[in-house]
mmCIF file of C-alpha atoms in Angstrom:
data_model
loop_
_atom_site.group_PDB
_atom_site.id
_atom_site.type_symbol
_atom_site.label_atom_id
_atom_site.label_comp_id
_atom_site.label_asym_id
_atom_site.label_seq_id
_atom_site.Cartn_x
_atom_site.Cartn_y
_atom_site.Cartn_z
ATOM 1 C CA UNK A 1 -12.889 3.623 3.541
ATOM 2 C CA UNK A 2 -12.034 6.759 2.232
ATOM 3 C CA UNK A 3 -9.437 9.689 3.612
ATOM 4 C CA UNK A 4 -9.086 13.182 1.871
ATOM 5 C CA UNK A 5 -5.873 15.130 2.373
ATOM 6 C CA UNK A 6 -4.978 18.469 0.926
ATOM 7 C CA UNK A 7 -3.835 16.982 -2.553
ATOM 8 C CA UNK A 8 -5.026 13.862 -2.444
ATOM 9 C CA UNK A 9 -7.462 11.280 -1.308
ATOM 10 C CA UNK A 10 -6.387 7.670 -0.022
ATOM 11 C CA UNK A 11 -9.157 4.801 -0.919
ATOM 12 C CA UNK A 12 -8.950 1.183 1.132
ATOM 13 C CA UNK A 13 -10.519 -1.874 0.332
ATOM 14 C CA UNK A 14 -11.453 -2.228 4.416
ATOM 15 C CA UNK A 15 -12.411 -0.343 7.552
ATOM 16 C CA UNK A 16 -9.342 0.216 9.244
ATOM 17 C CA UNK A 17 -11.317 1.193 12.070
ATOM 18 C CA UNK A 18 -12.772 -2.077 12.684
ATOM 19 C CA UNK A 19 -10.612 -4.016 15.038
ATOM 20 C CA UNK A 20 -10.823 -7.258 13.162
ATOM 21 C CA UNK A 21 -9.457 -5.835 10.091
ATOM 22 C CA UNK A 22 -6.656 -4.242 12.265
ATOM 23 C CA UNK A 23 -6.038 -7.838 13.712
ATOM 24 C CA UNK A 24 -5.742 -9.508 10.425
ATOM 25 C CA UNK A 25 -3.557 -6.832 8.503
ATOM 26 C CA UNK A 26 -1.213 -7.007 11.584
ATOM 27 C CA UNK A 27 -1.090 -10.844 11.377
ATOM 28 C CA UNK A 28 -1.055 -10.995 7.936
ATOM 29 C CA UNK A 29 1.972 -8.423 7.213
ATOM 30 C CA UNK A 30 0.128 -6.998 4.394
ATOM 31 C CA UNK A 31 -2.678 -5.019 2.783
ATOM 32 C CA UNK A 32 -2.972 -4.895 -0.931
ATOM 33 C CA UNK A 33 -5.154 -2.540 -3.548
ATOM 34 C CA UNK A 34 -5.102 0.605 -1.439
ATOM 35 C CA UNK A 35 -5.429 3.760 -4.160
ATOM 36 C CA UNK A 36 -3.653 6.930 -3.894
ATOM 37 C CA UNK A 37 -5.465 9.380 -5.970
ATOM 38 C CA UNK A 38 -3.278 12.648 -6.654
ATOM 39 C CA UNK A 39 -5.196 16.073 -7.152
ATOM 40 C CA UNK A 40 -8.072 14.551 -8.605
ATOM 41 C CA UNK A 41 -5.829 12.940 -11.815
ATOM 42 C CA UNK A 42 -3.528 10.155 -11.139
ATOM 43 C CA UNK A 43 -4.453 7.238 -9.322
ATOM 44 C CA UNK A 44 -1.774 4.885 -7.761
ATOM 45 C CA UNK A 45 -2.090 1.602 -6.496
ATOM 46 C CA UNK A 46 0.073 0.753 -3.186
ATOM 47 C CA UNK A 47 0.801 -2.635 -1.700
ATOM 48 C CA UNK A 48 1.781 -2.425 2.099
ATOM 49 C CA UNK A 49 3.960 -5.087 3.488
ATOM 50 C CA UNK A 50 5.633 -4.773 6.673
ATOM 51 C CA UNK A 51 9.501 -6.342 6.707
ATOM 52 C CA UNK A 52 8.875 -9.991 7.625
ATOM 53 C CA UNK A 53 5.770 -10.586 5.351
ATOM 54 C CA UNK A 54 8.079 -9.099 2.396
ATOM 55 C CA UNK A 55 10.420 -11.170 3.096
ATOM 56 C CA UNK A 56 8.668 -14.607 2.884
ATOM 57 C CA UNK A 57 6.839 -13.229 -0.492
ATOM 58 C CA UNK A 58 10.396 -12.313 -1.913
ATOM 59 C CA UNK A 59 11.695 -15.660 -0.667
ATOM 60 C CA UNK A 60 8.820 -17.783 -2.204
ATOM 61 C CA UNK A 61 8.983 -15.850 -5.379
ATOM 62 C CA UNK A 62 12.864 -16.402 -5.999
ATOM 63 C CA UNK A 63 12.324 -20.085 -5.125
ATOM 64 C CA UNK A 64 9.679 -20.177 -7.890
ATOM 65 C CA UNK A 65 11.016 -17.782 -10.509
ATOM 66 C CA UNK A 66 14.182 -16.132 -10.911
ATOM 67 C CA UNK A 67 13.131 -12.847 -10.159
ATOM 68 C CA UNK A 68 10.861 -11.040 -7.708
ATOM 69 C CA UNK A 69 8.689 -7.917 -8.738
ATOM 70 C CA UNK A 70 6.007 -6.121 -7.270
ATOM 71 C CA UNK A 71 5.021 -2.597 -8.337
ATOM 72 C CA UNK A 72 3.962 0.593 -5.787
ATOM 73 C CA UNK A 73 5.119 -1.610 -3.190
ATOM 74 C CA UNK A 74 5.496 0.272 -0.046
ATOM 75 C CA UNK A 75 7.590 -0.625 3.176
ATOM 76 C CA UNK A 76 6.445 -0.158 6.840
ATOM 77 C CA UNK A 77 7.726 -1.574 10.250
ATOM 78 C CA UNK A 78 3.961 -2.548 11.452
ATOM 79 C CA UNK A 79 0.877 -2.721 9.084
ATOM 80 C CA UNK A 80 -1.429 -0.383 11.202
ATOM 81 C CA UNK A 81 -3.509 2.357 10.362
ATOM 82 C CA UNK A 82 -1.569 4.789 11.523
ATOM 83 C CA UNK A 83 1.831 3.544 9.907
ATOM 84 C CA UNK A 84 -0.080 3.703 6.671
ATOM 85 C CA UNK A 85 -1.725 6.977 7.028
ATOM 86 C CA UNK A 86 1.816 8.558 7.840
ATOM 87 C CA UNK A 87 3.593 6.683 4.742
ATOM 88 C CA UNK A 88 0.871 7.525 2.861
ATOM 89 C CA UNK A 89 1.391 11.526 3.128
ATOM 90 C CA UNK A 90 5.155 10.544 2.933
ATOM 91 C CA UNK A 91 4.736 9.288 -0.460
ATOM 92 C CA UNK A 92 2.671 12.314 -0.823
ATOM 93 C CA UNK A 93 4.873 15.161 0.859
ATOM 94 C CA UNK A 94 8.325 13.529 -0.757
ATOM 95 C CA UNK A 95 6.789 13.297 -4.235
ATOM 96 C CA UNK A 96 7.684 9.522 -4.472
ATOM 97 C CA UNK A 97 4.192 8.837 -5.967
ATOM 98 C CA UNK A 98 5.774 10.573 -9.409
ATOM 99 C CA UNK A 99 8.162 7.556 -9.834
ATOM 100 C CA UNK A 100 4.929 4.860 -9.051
ATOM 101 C CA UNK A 101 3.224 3.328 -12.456
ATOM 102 C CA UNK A 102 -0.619 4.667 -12.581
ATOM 103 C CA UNK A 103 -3.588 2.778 -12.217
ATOM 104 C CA UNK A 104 -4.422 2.472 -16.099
ATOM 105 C CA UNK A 105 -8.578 1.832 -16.603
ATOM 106 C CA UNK A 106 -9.670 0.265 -19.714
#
């Protein structure tokens, strides 16, 4: 699924009109490998977790490793379309996409 703002264009790896794909990303508390593609140029890949599915990740990460560390990782209450369409111009609007490490193709 693709989304064009003025300024940039937002690619998903899913419909996030189809209702089972809403059901899932809300039960799972994530949705990974969205791309945030900035005026054409830069492309950025964001990781969505919402709170409690960050959480357990950063939990079972620590109790592996020392350390946890995700990159682009973006925060929302509820993983819903909507939620992610308004972050999504957020890290747009606020310019927090210039502190995210591109998408580097080989």
């Amino acid at each position: 699924m693709e989304i064009k703002q003025n300024g940039f264009q937002v690619f998903f790896d899913c419909d996030l009109d189809d209702e089972l794909v809403q059901f899932e990303m809300q039960s799972k508390g994530y949705l990974y490998g969205t791309i945030l593609k900035i005026n054409n140029e830069n492309e950025f890949q964001i990781n969505f977790y919402d709170s409690t599915r960050f959480k357990q990740d950063v939990d079972d990460e620590l109790k592996m490793y020392s350390f946890f560390y995700e990159e682009n990782v973006v925060l929302v209450d509820k993983i819903t379309k909507e939620k992610l369409l308004s972050a999504i111009n957020d890290v747009f609007l606020r310019g927090v996409y210039k502190k995210m490490i591109p998408v580097t193709r080989k």
